[in-house]
Amino acid sequence: MTDSTTPAADSTSIESLLHENRHFPPSPEFAANAIAKPGIYDTAAADRLGFWANRSRELLTWRTPFAETLDWSGAPVARWFADGTLNVAENCLDRHVAAGNGDRVAIHWEGEPGDTRTLSYAELTTEVKKAANALAALGVGKGDRVAIYLPMIPEAAIAMLACARLGAIHSVVFGGFSAESLRARIDDAQAKLVITADGGWRKGKVFPLKPTVDSALAGFENAAEYDGPAETVEHVLVVQRGENEVAWHEGRDLWWHEAVGGASEEHEPEAFEAETPLFILYTSGTTGKPKGILHTSGGYLTQAAFTHRNVFDLHPETDVYWCTADIGWITGHSYVVYGPLANGATQVMYEGTPDTPHPGRWWELIQKYGVSIFYTAPTAIRSFMKAGREIPQGFDLSSIRVLGTVGEPINPEAWIWYHDVIGGGTAPIVDTWWQTETGAIMVSPLPGITDLKPGSAQKALPGISLAVLAEDGEPLARGAGGLLSITEPWPSMLRGIWGDMDRYVETYWSKFPNGVPGSQAGGPAYFAGDGARTDEDGDLWLLGRVDDVMNVSGHRLSTAEIESALVAHPSVAEAAVVGASDETTGQAVVAFVILKSRFADEMAVDAPDLLRAHVGQQIGAIARPRDVFIVAELPKTRSGKIMRRLLRDVAEGRDIGDTTTLADTTVMDIIADKMKAAPAED
Ligand code: PRX
């Protein structure tokens, strides 16, 4: 599974991090009004479970108050607040209306073509009630799975909340995924309903979604030819957005505006136990099959709300918050839907791409809505840096007071640019480390408290316990690099992999089965898959993945998944995929492919383009390799394992160094020659 425990980040970037020593202390004015007060770390350390119980009572409305905070007797499956009951949607909606905040804007939505919608908390609550009634009329109830395949339109949040309101489990699939990927996720979760749109706007055009759903479901209409699990999808609910032409399957397909539009506005939310599953979200791992990460209700919402409020210093009465993530990713779940809405925040939601119809679109939206808290990915920041500061400088960004980043390490140069150009030289930046699996932010500065260091995610949040461990599980001293591990259970932790609990235990809990000395909960420690080091102050510097998972533009991709898509092509004999450093996207997918001999001659020239398109079609455009190199051999160890480290070195133009474990040392020369002859595409 792992071919090396050397963090994937290249040595030059680690080198520059080691020499980064700029500090940005909080301003006294910011600190005076900050939500998080310095004592918070000590309070949490003195009584970790008590701290989380208090946060949960303070931030959420429980129907039945919980008495028990954590039950870890079934480790590594935690139960948080398990004897309490709540309704997640009621916490995100109805209670704000009941508290007199129904007129507050929940969502300022902006479509890519410039059309807009504003939804107050009262209006959003009504829409969710109607959607819940419509879903219930289609037979959706507690525990049923609903696949959501939508663009960034308000219905995406409405659909998620309607599921939550009914105790149904949503599985949001990013709109950029292919029919094959969607189908695999529908099958794995055995979804009963698919919610999609005819199409959505992207880069000035309508991209179709419903036709992709139709292809994904094609097998369901002819059960005899379908070799997957039992036919599960009963209905497809279609939001009209792109107004593109769509095929219609009578009896199966329904328009959202008819089904939801005609539904009653009355809906009483039922109270569910805290451990009721809330959603499944598929993410890439080290094997070819994506994992359905399972999250539940009370613990997840507690940590999503707590982190959203404290990390972003949210003052819901005055702030306008904008997180640019798509709801297809965990960031869209926790920091577009659940965290902000649980906190009664006003937010901006934008459908399209940052550069359409002009390269300043994001900055124009910040100016238009007076965005005060802005959360995005380092990749986006680096591409804006490339385009030049004149573009954002053409807009009034003075409303910005807190900036955040997520998804990958931010290099100090990009941090400083973000701070100066977008944050006016004053806004604190929170570099937030977390994962689909952790459900919510785990490591981050707290604005108003932390002395910021560009490039470091800094400290475990109050109530979170982390350690950097050696390969053998020994905690490492400050200054050393090792494996990032979470040493105590946390409220928003995953509760398993859907349908595969063995894989859950094996992937996350078998590396450090005995935990760390002094752990309160006891049991195993969680292995995050990331390399990290602490500095002399104990601040954490993330060094990238230590396994065969790539991080491209902040999105996780598995080398194995792309390799298996490549070998599924009839012309491919063997394939090896690596993530090579890329100035803008963090890492880029680079594939080395051996063609079957009968295709080698006729396809040699066209193969790279054809195979890039093939991966796009199999998995989705985000997985399309930047480069495909057709080679005659792949470097393997004597036991036959592909040496990805060497391929990464060649892909990044480095000297390949020691090749003594390589079975055939001439292979690398051949590959290197090949690469010189065939310069990278794009
Ligand atoms: O490698 C880490 C990187 O993204 C991985 C998690 O990916 P995903 O589950 O898709 O969630 C992304 C959004 C939370 C981590 O294992 N990562 C995430 N945030 C950071 C990061 N690496 C460095 N610094 C971060 N702030």
Tab-separated table of N, CA and C and ligand atoms in Angstrom, residues 283 330-331 405-410 431-437 457 528 530 542 544-545 551 554-556, ligand 1:
chain	number	residue	atom	x	y	z
A	283	THR	N	-14.843	9.068	-0.724
A	283	THR	CA	-13.543	9.700	-0.916
A	283	THR	C	-12.539	8.645	-1.360
A	330	ILE	N	-16.365	17.424	1.332
A	330	ILE	CA	-16.675	17.548	2.761
A	330	ILE	C	-16.723	19.023	3.187
A	331	THR	N	-15.883	19.855	2.583
A	331	THR	CA	-15.888	21.267	2.981
A	331	THR	C	-17.261	21.882	2.701
A	405	THR	N	-7.990	28.910	4.646
A	405	THR	CA	-7.585	28.009	3.566
A	405	THR	C	-7.779	26.567	4.015
A	406	VAL	N	-7.942	25.704	3.046
A	406	VAL	CA	-8.198	24.295	3.328
A	406	VAL	C	-7.803	23.421	2.147
A	407	GLY	N	-7.462	22.183	2.449
A	407	GLY	CA	-7.337	21.168	1.404
A	407	GLY	C	-5.934	20.729	1.108
A	408	GLU	N	-4.963	21.581	1.366
A	408	GLU	CA	-3.572	21.247	1.071
A	408	GLU	C	-2.714	22.264	1.817
A	409	PRO	N	-1.424	21.969	1.936
A	409	PRO	CA	-0.577	22.953	2.612
A	409	PRO	C	-0.554	24.245	1.805
A	410	ILE	N	-0.498	25.375	2.489
A	410	ILE	CA	-0.349	26.647	1.762
A	410	ILE	C	1.111	27.070	1.882
A	431	ASP	N	-5.295	28.580	8.516
A	431	ASP	CA	-4.948	27.442	7.656
A	431	ASP	C	-5.503	26.215	8.371
A	432	THR	N	-6.572	25.644	7.820
A	432	THR	CA	-7.316	24.609	8.542
A	432	THR	C	-6.987	23.224	8.005
A	433	TRP	N	-6.464	22.374	8.850
A	433	TRP	CA	-6.195	20.976	8.442
A	433	TRP	C	-7.316	20.081	8.948
A	434	TRP	N	-7.842	19.310	8.047
A	434	TRP	CA	-8.824	18.291	8.412
A	434	TRP	C	-9.053	17.397	7.221
A	435	GLN	N	-9.985	16.462	7.318
A	435	GLN	CA	-10.214	15.472	6.270
A	435	GLN	C	-11.702	15.138	6.185
A	436	THR	N	-12.082	14.482	5.076
A	436	THR	CA	-13.436	13.951	4.964
A	436	THR	C	-13.743	13.124	6.212
A	437	GLU	N	-12.776	12.350	6.635
A	437	GLU	CA	-12.962	11.445	7.766
A	437	GLU	C	-13.123	12.180	9.091
A	457	ALA	N	-0.275	25.043	9.940
A	457	ALA	CA	-1.673	24.969	10.406
A	457	ALA	C	-1.724	25.134	11.923
A	528	ALA	N	-3.834	9.375	10.201
A	528	ALA	CA	-4.450	10.307	9.255
A	528	ALA	C	-3.953	10.145	7.830
A	530	ASP	N	-1.198	11.500	6.757
A	530	ASP	CA	-0.389	12.683	6.449
A	530	ASP	C	0.921	12.665	7.229
A	542	LEU	N	2.261	20.664	8.070
A	542	LEU	CA	1.826	19.486	7.317
A	542	LEU	C	2.747	19.268	6.124
A	544	GLY	N	2.222	16.724	3.612
A	544	GLY	CA	1.638	15.963	2.492
A	544	GLY	C	1.357	14.520	2.873
A	545	ARG	N	0.747	13.804	1.945
A	545	ARG	CA	0.331	12.425	2.203
A	545	ARG	C	1.544	11.501	2.246
A	551	ASN	N	-3.048	14.717	-3.983
A	551	ASN	CA	-3.863	15.872	-3.639
A	551	ASN	C	-3.741	16.873	-4.786
A	554	GLY	N	-6.411	20.422	-4.007
A	554	GLY	CA	-7.127	20.210	-2.747
A	554	GLY	C	-8.102	19.045	-2.805
A	555	HIS	N	-8.121	18.301	-3.922
A	555	HIS	CA	-9.018	17.144	-4.001
A	555	HIS	C	-8.216	15.867	-3.952
A	556	ARG	N	-8.773	14.915	-3.247
A	556	ARG	CA	-8.069	13.651	-3.063
A	556	ARG	C	-8.313	12.724	-4.224
B	1	PRX	O1	-3.463	15.598	3.085
B	1	PRX	C1	-4.365	16.369	3.841
B	1	PRX	C2	-4.940	17.456	2.953
B	1	PRX	O2	-6.155	16.942	2.455
B	1	PRX	C3	-6.401	15.641	2.964
B	1	PRX	C4	-7.873	15.457	3.212
B	1	PRX	O3	-8.548	15.509	1.994
B	1	PRX	P1	-10.128	15.530	1.960
B	1	PRX	O4	-10.644	14.404	2.767
B	1	PRX	O5	-10.510	15.576	0.526
B	1	PRX	O6	-10.542	16.839	2.678
B	1	PRX	C5	-10.112	18.076	2.194
B	1	PRX	C6	-10.829	19.177	2.929
B	1	PRX	C7	-10.845	19.049	4.394
B	1	PRX	C8	-5.576	15.563	4.230
B	1	PRX	O7	-5.289	14.236	4.570
B	1	PRX	N1	-5.202	18.683	3.706
B	1	PRX	C9	-6.408	19.176	4.064
B	1	PRX	N2	-6.257	20.382	4.671
B	1	PRX	C10	-4.935	20.634	4.719
B	1	PRX	C11	-4.263	19.554	4.114
B	1	PRX	N3	-2.921	19.507	4.047
B	1	PRX	C12	-2.237	20.531	4.568
B	1	PRX	N4	-2.805	21.608	5.150
B	1	PRX	C13	-4.142	21.718	5.241
B	1	PRX	N5	-4.684	22.797	5.796
